[in-house]
Structures are given as structure tokens and as C-alpha cells.
Amino acid sequence: MWIYQKKLEFPVNITAPDLRMAKQLMAQYGGPDCELAAATRYLTQRFSMPDDRIRATLNDIGTEELAHWEIVGVMIMQSMRGASIDELEEAGLLGYYTIHNHAVFPADPNGIPFTASYIQASGDPITDITWDMAAEQGARATYEHLMNMTDSEEYLAPLRFLREREIVHYQRFGECLNILHELFPDGNQNKLRR
Amino acid sequence: MWIYQKKLEFPVNITAPDLRMAKQLMAQYGGPDCELAAATRYLTQRFSMPDDRIRATLNDIGTEELAHWEIVGVMIMQSMRGASIDELEEAGLLGYYTIHNHAVFPADPNGIPFTASYIQASGDPITDITWDMAAEQGARATYEHLMNMTDSEEYLAPLRFLREREIVHYQRFGECLNILHELFPDGNQNKLRR
Amino acid sequence: MWIYQKKLEFPVNITAPDLRMAKQLMAQYGGPDCELAAATRYLTQRFSMPDDRIRATLNDIGTEELAHWEIVGVMIMQSMRGASIDELEEAGLLGYYTIHNHAVFPADPNGIPFTASYIQASGDPITDITWDMAAEQGARATYEHLMNMTDSEEYLAPLRFLREREIVHYQRFGECLNILHELFPDGNQNKLRR
Amino acid sequence: MWIYQKKLEFPVNITAPDLRMAKQLMAQYGGPDCELAAATRYLTQRFSMPDDRIRATLNDIGTEELAHWEIVGVMIMQSMRGASIDELEEAGLLGYYTIHNHAVFPADPNGIPFTASYIQASGDPITDITWDMAAEQGARATYEHLMNMTDSEEYLAPLRFLREREIVHYQRFGECLNILHELFPDGNQNKLRR
Amino acid sequence: MWIYQKKLEFPVNITAPDLRMAKQLMAQYGGPDCELAAATRYLTQRFSMPDDRIRATLNDIGTEELAHWEIVGVMIMQSMRGASIDELEEAGLLGYYTIHNHAVFPADPNGIPFTASYIQASGDPITDITWDMAAEQGARATYEHLMNMTDSEEYLAPLRFLREREIVHYQRFGECLNILHELFPDGNQNKLRR
Amino acid sequence: MWIYQKKLEFPVNITAPDLRMAKQLMAQYGGPDCELAAATRYLTQRFSMPDDRIRATLNDIGTEELAHWEIVGVMIMQSMRGASIDELEEAGLLGYYTIHNHAVFPADPNGIPFTASYIQASGDPITDITWDMAAEQGARATYEHLMNMTDSEEYLAPLRFLREREIVHYQRFGECLNILHELFPDGNQNKLRR
């Protein structure tokens, strides 16, 4: 179970809101490589992992991704705060306003709702950890795309932090893969019956 | 942000695994009224709520629903542990095995992946809190359906706990609705411009 | 069965078409709280309701929502009539034109096709009627968002009518909830077997 | 707009319920070629048709398909009425019960919710009418599959009626195609600008 | 099995890239009537066709549609090559950039991922061939929409070629339908058992 | 473009059809890690790869996965050939029969249609190649699950071949990753502008 701590893992304070960034940040709130995808992927995969260290890593990182999902949500909220309908329209968010007003919703910048089809839990540890390493690279790339869109330090500071965490996670999943290779030296943990 | 506490909100200890229950429990792990739907719905709606008390309630309950999602996940994992392919087939889980082996995955008993299309964040507080009350009733009903399928106290005890929490949540959302009616005595918080 | 009457429930006559409104009106033609969602939700839920009065209400309102779906469809058609490709592009409808030309299609303003994942029929009367009350609030809020976007009485008159009908429906579903509370004084119509 | 007439287009009276048929009938209530798909397809396509006779045909048939959707819904409801959990489980409907109890819901026999991705409105009359002819053939084939599963006249009589209506609709859409070929003798109604 | 030939079926050489066309071409790369839909539809339907000539036609055309899918992919790639973030934003492709950078992805212009819900394989030959004729008409109409958007011969030449192929395919499927009518003179190949 | 060669990459000859295997093989025909997912993933990613060798590898493997998709399709077709309705029902394929009769369709064993949400093209070469390595591991694991279900050499021989090809592909993608690390020694090919 989780205890909520009333504090963001990294501070967010958008004083110069940018609706263009609000829209694009949705990629990390509800898109294919988003923080919600990461959190649900890791927290569900942990149940079938054959090693305590890997289970603990998935648990740690899954919990941290929830915190990242919250950071991105706060960035979107602060970026839309007080925006007029005309401003939302200008930013291509009129369809968003019609359906969600100023609320935050787990969909990508095109409005496509998050789906668990983006994630996998194959029950095969090597497969799942390799997906996880890819997912961390994908999230890193998405943060780089976002950082390429703005000059504002108010956006860049949390994005830089989030991007760096993905690299750390990637490395930790690399260590999990090493553990799996030690546990299953023949490279195949799924004992074939035939 | 969240701190993980290595403890389930309610203890689960399935010593007599029942694959039939494993399959049906997926309704609460990845189905339309599942705990993941509840957690993401409340944790995302809080960003646009106009009152600190309501924000706090959504935060509390959203965090608790994550713990419930974990409880259901553990129940599924323990219910499938060690099951042979023949047993999985007997329980209608052969297709599940082919794709997920013994892993836990956020899909409903028919294998349909979780989607954010099940939830809403309309930016209209009265609308969202009414949806939340309906969602709690729906989760209660689903737990009742599950309780009607088993005689095992190992399943019934956590299901009874989870069902009762939904009733408490329903009441707390009822209090949020009262707050909203006080804040917006004309029953309409979304100031019409025309 | 239904008899078609060649007449709209409320007259629509758009002489000054507005493609911006065409696009946003799609929220009520194919979006999460749209009139098609309402019609299919109520017309399907009626089959499992335990009371003749509630079944009749769902039937009445479901039938009326079909008429509303038609009104919204006519508004979209008239708003796109004769628009050039350049005008469609200007309004962010070029992708719509590529796939649908000037046809009307049940998708939201972002082009996401309608899905029954937006609706529920839980078999639990209190749950379903509570969802229905939330759905009516959601539709009301969406109409308010649309009314906030235009000054044209050609759009405002039907939108005002449609919004008011949602409030009436909300009240009628409130009466259904009262009936259910009378029928099931212990607040739980789903007899638990254990 | 539509007026509801409290009468089925074809009488249904299932005195010997068959859960196996209940499950399969869902193909016509929420599957890819279902009556809801037909009704929404025709009622939405009519808006962009270039000829009054074709618009009238789409309107007539779309309205009749709603009545067929109702017939199939009643057949499902009567087929599940009073079924015990054990009987539902035996029929592969336990996952359905968990989510929907004894309610009727627009999903296919595998539980996949209806989606407007099954239908099209291309704005090209010849394209749309050809889809409609295919859809009628598909519905005919599905009814044949269903008729091949039962010996009960209580099921066969309405299924036979519904199948025959699809053939009539197919012929009427064939007449619409002839009208289009007359209107656009060069076989291409979509004037190419280049 | 297939042998790749390092050559496009029709040459593409976009020297004056047009991001607006890039976005709209996605309709034929991942939209409802796209070349991928066509290829998968025909290549999968061939398995259940009752006649060698029809199987061969589906195989030929399915293989050609793969080549068309490749042509459209190359057109999109060349149209986005070297585009700056500002240019992508101007063309409404900023959300695309955030998720896919300059990659090509099977989604429609609105970003909605390709789904097999767009296609059918009913096991009923007349139904499937009629769908295929409709699909060819739909692809023709989509190409006409695209041709209406540009004056550039670099785009028009391949689009004209692709459109013309759809008309040829339509005629070939018409011949398949004639074969089926000969094979099944009573118009119904699905022998009804009752 | 592709040339069809009338020959399977590996021979299939099921003389003792097994409907249970037919159903499970659908995981590789339309499920999350299926051969169609692999083919479309690689054939679309190649457009944005920065190196000729990697583009060639994606092209080769993508083309081979199409051949594998065909092999799996033939296995499913042969496994269902001539099956009676009763036999299909016994194998949990009655819902499949209702919608698809004996046709082959790209859906998973639960009937969920293939979707491009299963795949990614991020425009970031390291990310995409890492996903591809994970996808090959996932396909390997799925083939192992399938091999664990049967003793029949008629099934095991092609499954063994297909599984082995995934391991070879995994290795070839590993070589692509090495090339990328040489090309981008600082491990990050996506030049950050800020």
C-alpha cells in the first residue's frame, strides 16, 4: 500500500503558462510511453518476477513513476490555469475544452485515451525487463522532444529531472537483466516442456 | 508523491487457489469499474476541483484505490500460482496463459485491456462527483457478484472488506456533493457566458 | 419499435454556418457523453430494470436522446454544408475531410470513434441510475461548453433547448432513484448470497 | 424524431431459455455487423446523400434496424432471465455476469464493446451504399450462423424474420446504387478538381 | 512467402516537401480505408475462399496493397524529412512529433492507431467480396480527397496511379463476385442447416 | 515492393486438426506480440533509421515476419478445416464461428482485434531497436507457451522453426544496437537543443 506525502518529487511552479506545452505534456500523462503506462507496467509485472531484487526494483520504480505522473499532471494543470476559451482554441485545445474543460485527463496530445494495450506483462522475466528498458528509452526520447520545444526554465527544470530519472531507471533495469542472466545461464527461463 | 509501505491494506492468504476466482477478479483489476479505473479517475480529477476538502478526499480515496488494486493483484497472483496448463485450460484461462503466462495484467475477465475511456474528468465538479458516486456503486455491485461465486473465507474476507470500503467512499463523495451544492447554491458551478 | 416522424424535436436552421461549431458539436454526436451514448445506455439498461415506471422512463428518455442525436447531426451537416477544402483546413477539419468528406460521423472533435466503453449496464439498478444522473450532468456541462463558444442565436437556441432537456432528464432519473430506495429500503437490491 | 410504439416488430417469446443462444445473439447486439452498427451507419450516412429517395431509404432502414436491435435485446434478456450463476458459468457467461449481471450490453459474444470503428461515412455515396450492401450480407451471414445453432422455433422464427429483412434491405440498397449510377453516369460523383 | 524487391511499384520523389500532405497521407497509411487495412483484409480473407481464382486474386491484390502501403510510407517520410519543430507545429504535427518525432506510424491524420476493427473476414464469400468492393471504392474516394488538396505533380502522379489501381481492383473483385454467383446460383453459399 | 512466392517459408501440413491449437495460435496472428505486429513494426520503423545496415535488417526481418504471419494463418486454417459447430463450441470457438465462421482473422485468442497500439515508432533509433529486441523475446515466449500445449510434431515442427527465427532476429537487432552505439558514442542520438 501507499502513503501519500503532500509534496511533489520535484517542484513545479509555472508562472508563465504555455498552453502549447500543456497539450504536448499530455504525451507523458496519457500517451503510449507515459508515466501512467510506466507505473502500471512495473507495478503489475512485479507479481510474476522470480527474484526479490527485481520485484523490489519494479516496486520502487513503479512507485516513483506515479510521482512523475503527478508532476506531469501538475504541469498540465498549471499550464491551463485561467486560460480563456479563445486562448485554448488558439492552442488547438478547443476540442479538449469541450470534453474536459480545464481538467487533466489521461489522453495523448491528440486526445486518444490511455489504454493498457500500450503495456505488456508476458510472464517471461527477460521479455518484460527488455520491454521496460525500451519503455525507459522511449520516455527519455519523449522528454527530449518536449525539451526541444521550450526555452522556459520553469518547464525545462522538471523535464530535465524527469528525463534523468528515466536514464537511471534504464540502468537499474539493465542490472535486473544481469541478475536474470545469472539466474538463467542458458538464457531461457521459461522451461520448455517439449 | 507516494511512499510505498510493504504491507497490504488488508491481508490476503489464498491457500486453496481457485482459478475460476482468478479469472473473475480481473474485473476489478482491469475491467470497466476496476480499482485502477477508480484510482486514475480520482487522482486526475483532483487537479480541477474548486475546494480543498474535495481535493483532499479525491487524493485520499485515489491513494486507497491503488492499495485495493494491489490487493486484487495479489489475490489473482496467489490464485494462479503453480497452476498447470491443464488447470488453466479447464478454467478458461488458456488464452490468458498464451499471452501472459502466470503474470497479472490489467484486463477484464474476457481479456479486454483497461482503457481510460471507462473514466471521465469533465472539469465540471458536480458531474465528476456524481460519476464517482456511480463508480463506487458499480464497484460495490461487482464485489457482490464476486462474493456470490465463492464460499471460501480466504476470498470472502478481503472481498467483504473491499466492498465495505466502496460504501464508505460513496458516502464521502456524497459529502463532497453537499459541499458543492453549498458552494454553488444555484446548482450550476459552470458560469454560462451566454 | 419506433416510428419516424419527419420533424426535428427542435427546429434547426443554420444560415450562417460555423465550421468551428461543426467540429465541437461532434462531442455530442460521438464523444464520451454524447447523445448516442445516452440513447444506447438508456435503451439497453431498460431490459434489466425491476420496475415498470423506471423501464418506461428509460424508454422515453432513450427515445428522446435519439431525437437529440438527430438534432446535433443536422446542426453539424448544416454547419459544414458547402464548405471549401480551404475553409475546412482553416477550421482544423482537413483530416476529417480526408476520411469523411462532408459526411457526419459519430466521432468526437478529435476524431476518436464512439465506443460502448463509454457506457455501462451493470445489472444493478441503483448503480445504473446513478451513472445516468452523472451522464445527464456531463451532457449538460458539455452543452454549456458549447454555448460558451458562440454568440449566434441559430446555435444557441437549439443548444439551450438540449441543455434544458438534460436537466429535466436528471430530475426524472432522481425520481427513479427514489423509487429504487422505496423498493429496496435497505439500500441494496442485489441480494448477497453470502 | 422517433415515436416509440410499445410493440416489437416481430414477436419474441422464449419459454425455454438457452444461455448458449443468449451469448451468441450478442453478435447482433454489439458485434461488428450488429443491428446497432446498421442503425447508426444508415442514420448517420443519410445526412450527406445527394438524393431524396436514398435519404428516405437510409432513414427507413435505419429506423427498422433500431427495431431489430430491440428484438435481439429482448431475445437476450429472455434467454438470461432467471439463470443461476452456475448456469451462466456453464454457458461461458461468468465474466459477463461479473461485469453486467443479467443486463443486456452492446458487446460481442467475446465481450468486446461496440465501436464506431466498425462503420463508415465516407461522404462518397457510391462507397457508402456499397458498404451498406456488404453490411446487409454480413448481417445475413451472421443470422445464418445463429440459425445453424438451434432447433428451437422460438429462436428460429425471429431469426428467420430478421435474416429475411436483411435480404430485402440489400435489394433496396441495390436500387439506391442504380439511382447513383443514373445520377453520376461517369461512375464518379466526387468531382476531381485536378 | 514474399521476396522484397528494392524498388517502389511507382516512383516517389518529393523535392518540395509539404507537411500538410504528410499529415493527410496518413489516412492511407493507418486510417480506416488505408492500404494496410486493404493488405491485411485480402491476405487474411484468402484462407477461407472456396475458389482458386478468387484466392489468387486476393493474394495478388493483397500483395500489391503492401507495395502501396510502402509508397504512401515513402511519401510521408519524404514529406517530413528535415522539417523543423516550428514547421511541424505550423502543420498541426506537434503532437505527432512529441510521440513519433519524424518516424512514420500507422495512424490516421488525427493520430488514431490502425485497428483490425476496420476490417472483416466473415467466412461468407459473397459478404467478404462485397466488403472488398466497398473498401476499394472507399480508398478511391480517399485518394480523390487527397488529390483535391494539392497542385504538385510530385504528389499527384503517385496519387493518380494509386487511385487508378483501386478502380482496377474494384473491377477484379466484381469478377470474383460473378464467379461466386456462378458457384452458388441460389445466391447463398452458406448452406442453412435449418 | 514484394513479389509473392507460392510457397511457405516452412511447410505446414496438419492432418490431425486441433481446434484448441487453432484458438491459441491466434495469439501469433493478431495478439500483442503477433507476427503482424512484428511485420508492421519493422517495416514502418525502417523509414526513420539513420543507417543503411539497420534499414536493411528491418526490411529483411519485416518481410520474413510477413511470411511467418502467413505460416500461422495456414496453421489456423488447417486446424479449423471441416470442424463442425459442435466441435467449435467444445473448443470455445462458438463466438468466433458466429462472427467469422471458419475464416482466419487478426484477433487474439480472446477475440480482441489487432491494434497498432501494440507497436511503436518513436523516431529514436535506440528506443525502437530496444523495443524490437523486447518484441522478439515476447514472440519467443509466446511460441514457448504454444509448444507447451501440444505433443503433435505437426504443430511442434513449425513452432520450433518460428521460435528459433525469433532468437536469430533478436541477435540481429542486438547487432543493430551495437551499430547505433558506434554511431552515437555518447549514447544519445537525439541531439538536445537545450
XYZ file of N, CA and C in Angstrom, chain C residues 31-122:
276
model
N -18.884 11.750 -28.941
C -17.946 11.814 -27.813
C -18.428 11.043 -26.594
N -17.654 11.106 -25.494
C -17.951 10.258 -24.327
C -19.320 10.501 -23.692
N -19.818 11.728 -23.695
C -21.135 11.997 -23.098
C -22.184 12.285 -24.157
N -21.985 11.785 -25.373
C -22.819 12.222 -26.495
C -24.235 11.644 -26.424
N -25.070 12.173 -27.298
C -26.473 11.756 -27.349
C -26.602 10.285 -27.765
N -25.701 9.811 -28.593
C -25.741 8.394 -28.982
C -25.408 7.520 -27.768
N -24.439 7.955 -26.963
C -24.127 7.236 -25.726
C -25.349 7.197 -24.826
N -26.011 8.334 -24.693
C -27.190 8.401 -23.832
C -28.279 7.457 -24.340
N -28.578 7.532 -25.634
C -29.656 6.704 -26.196
C -29.359 5.219 -26.004
N -28.154 4.794 -26.359
C -27.845 3.363 -26.245
C -27.776 2.935 -24.779
N -27.275 3.807 -23.912
C -27.215 3.475 -22.485
C -28.610 3.218 -21.922
N -29.536 4.125 -22.176
C -30.855 4.007 -21.559
C -31.659 2.881 -22.217
N -31.585 2.802 -23.538
C -32.404 1.794 -24.229
C -31.928 0.377 -23.915
N -30.667 0.235 -23.550
C -30.195 -1.115 -23.196
C -30.392 -1.401 -21.714
N -30.260 -0.380 -20.866
C -30.432 -0.606 -19.426
C -31.874 -0.998 -19.079
N -32.839 -0.487 -19.863
C -34.255 -0.738 -19.519
C -34.561 -2.232 -19.389
N -33.850 -3.070 -20.149
C -34.188 -4.502 -20.148
C -34.052 -5.146 -18.768
N -33.156 -4.632 -17.928
C -32.934 -5.303 -16.633
C -33.452 -4.506 -15.444
N -34.306 -3.524 -15.674
C -34.816 -2.727 -14.557
C -36.000 -3.427 -13.887
N -36.075 -3.349 -12.536
C -37.081 -4.140 -11.814
C -38.419 -3.436 -11.641
N -38.668 -2.324 -12.349
C -39.895 -1.571 -12.082
C -40.407 -0.969 -13.383
N -41.719 -1.080 -13.589
C -42.310 -0.605 -14.842
C -42.109 0.885 -15.065
N -42.198 1.655 -13.965
C -42.060 3.102 -14.126
C -40.650 3.474 -14.591
N -39.657 2.766 -14.034
C -38.271 3.076 -14.412
C -38.017 2.620 -15.850
N -38.518 1.455 -16.185
C -38.376 0.990 -17.573
C -38.996 2.005 -18.544
N -40.170 2.526 -18.170
C -40.839 3.495 -19.048
C -40.013 4.778 -19.172
N -39.442 5.210 -18.056
C -38.632 6.438 -18.098
C -37.419 6.246 -18.995
N -36.727 5.111 -18.833
C -35.555 4.852 -19.674
C -35.954 4.788 -21.147
N -37.104 4.213 -21.391
C -37.582 4.102 -22.769
C -37.892 5.478 -23.364
N -38.598 6.286 -22.590
C -38.937 7.648 -23.033
C -37.681 8.473 -23.300
N -36.806 8.483 -22.303
C -35.638 9.366 -22.420
C -34.706 8.831 -23.497
N -34.536 7.504 -23.555
C -33.692 6.924 -24.608
C -34.199 7.307 -25.994
N -35.508 7.251 -26.161
C -36.095 7.630 -27.453
C -35.873 9.118 -27.739
N -36.009 9.939 -26.700
C -35.793 11.377 -26.913
C -34.323 11.658 -27.242
N -33.391 10.912 -26.637
C -31.965 11.151 -26.916
C -31.647 10.829 -28.380
N -32.362 9.853 -28.948
C -32.195 9.601 -30.392
C -32.572 10.848 -31.191
N -33.646 11.489 -30.772
C -34.073 12.718 -31.453
C -33.028 13.820 -31.273
N -32.402 13.838 -30.100
C -31.350 14.845 -29.864
C -30.117 14.537 -30.721
N -29.820 13.257 -30.835
C -28.694 12.857 -31.689
C -28.940 13.361 -33.108
N -30.198 13.253 -33.538
C -30.552 13.725 -34.883
C -30.408 15.243 -34.993
N -30.833 15.952 -33.962
C -30.710 17.423 -33.977
C -29.238 17.812 -34.119
N -28.387 17.187 -33.313
C -26.956 17.516 -33.366
C -26.397 17.169 -34.747
N -26.836 16.039 -35.304
C -26.380 15.657 -36.641
C -26.760 16.694 -37.692
N -27.982 17.184 -37.607
C -28.426 18.209 -38.560
C -27.610 19.490 -38.371
N -27.334 19.845 -37.133
C -26.524 21.048 -36.883
C -25.129 20.902 -37.512
N -24.533 19.721 -37.375
C -23.203 19.506 -37.958
C -23.291 19.574 -39.484
N -24.284 18.874 -40.048
C -24.442 18.870 -41.512
C -24.607 20.285 -42.040
N -25.505 21.037 -41.420
C -25.748 22.401 -41.923
C -24.513 23.284 -41.728
N -23.729 22.992 -40.692
C -22.539 23.817 -40.420
C -21.402 23.533 -41.397
N -21.424 22.354 -42.023
C -20.347 22.013 -42.964
C -20.788 22.196 -44.422
N -22.058 22.373 -44.643
C -22.610 22.415 -45.999
C -21.888 23.433 -46.876
N -21.383 22.947 -47.985
C -20.786 23.849 -48.957
C -19.418 24.388 -48.589
N -18.871 23.941 -47.462
C -17.553 24.458 -47.054
C -16.490 23.988 -48.038
N -15.570 24.862 -48.373
C -14.475 24.504 -49.275
C -13.379 23.791 -48.485
N -12.488 23.141 -49.225
C -11.372 22.462 -48.568
C -10.533 23.458 -47.763
N -10.350 24.637 -48.301
C -9.558 25.631 -47.567
C -10.235 26.027 -46.265
N -11.540 26.176 -46.335
C -12.257 26.547 -45.113
C -12.211 25.401 -44.092
N -12.337 24.170 -44.582
C -12.258 23.026 -43.668
C -10.873 22.971 -43.026
N -9.854 23.226 -43.833
C -8.489 23.203 -43.302
C -8.303 24.269 -42.230
N -8.775 25.444 -42.528
C -8.697 26.575 -41.595
C -9.320 26.197 -40.235
N -10.390 25.383 -40.289
C -11.115 25.019 -39.068
C -10.566 23.752 -38.416
N -9.423 23.275 -38.905
C -8.844 22.072 -38.307
C -9.598 20.814 -38.708
N -10.313 20.875 -39.829
C -11.124 19.732 -40.262
C -10.569 19.067 -41.520
N -9.291 19.296 -41.833
C -8.769 18.704 -43.064
C -8.670 17.176 -42.926
N -8.233 16.716 -41.761
C -8.183 15.271 -41.522
C -9.571 14.662 -41.579
N -10.553 15.408 -41.106
C -11.935 14.937 -41.188
C -12.378 14.821 -42.636
N -12.075 15.847 -43.425
C -12.427 15.825 -44.849
C -11.782 14.629 -45.550
N -10.507 14.377 -45.274
C -9.812 13.276 -45.954
C -10.547 11.952 -45.739
N -11.035 11.744 -44.541
C -11.670 10.461 -44.218
C -13.172 10.476 -44.483
N -13.829 11.607 -44.200
C -15.299 11.629 -44.243
C -15.890 12.652 -45.217
N -15.026 13.429 -45.907
C -15.562 14.479 -46.775
C -16.561 15.322 -45.962
N -17.770 15.582 -46.457
C -18.722 16.406 -45.708
C -19.736 15.553 -44.937
N -19.471 14.263 -44.792
C -20.423 13.412 -44.074
C -20.368 13.679 -42.569
N -21.399 13.208 -41.892
C -21.468 13.287 -40.433
C -21.079 11.919 -39.902
N -20.239 11.875 -38.867
C -19.774 10.577 -38.365
C -19.690 10.614 -36.836
N -20.076 9.505 -36.167
C -20.059 9.502 -34.684
C -18.657 9.381 -34.098
N -17.911 10.478 -34.150
C -16.600 10.561 -33.505
C -16.564 11.872 -32.739
N -15.639 12.002 -31.794
C -15.553 13.252 -31.036
C -14.754 14.306 -31.831
N -14.615 15.549 -31.340
C -13.941 16.593 -32.132
C -12.500 16.223 -32.505
N -11.890 15.285 -31.775
C -10.542 14.851 -32.110
C -10.535 13.689 -33.103
N -11.718 13.224 -33.498
C -11.805 12.148 -34.477
C -11.855 10.761 -33.876
N -11.965 10.667 -32.551
C -11.984 9.356 -31.898
C -13.378 8.753 -32.011
N -13.496 7.578 -32.652
C -14.814 6.977 -32.886
C -15.539 6.639 -31.579
N -16.841 6.773 -31.595
C -17.681 6.384 -30.465
C -17.417 4.932 -30.075
N -17.393 4.656 -28.774
C -17.256 3.277 -28.294
C -18.198 3.028 -27.125
N -18.734 1.808 -27.056
C -19.615 1.451 -25.944
C -18.851 1.358 -24.630
N -17.523 1.486 -24.647
C -16.759 1.564 -23.396
C -17.152 2.793 -22.588
N -17.772 3.765 -23.257
C -18.219 4.970 -22.537
C -19.429 4.683 -21.656
N -20.158 3.595 -21.931
C -21.412 3.369 -21.210
C -21.330 2.088 -20.373
N -22.307 1.899 -19.508
C -22.362 0.710 -18.670
C -23.802 0.222 -18.549
N -23.940 -1.062 -18.337
C -25.203 -1.663 -17.909
C -24.773 -2.738 -16.925
N -24.863 -2.410 -15.637
C -24.269 -3.266 -14.607
C -25.235 -4.307 -14.091
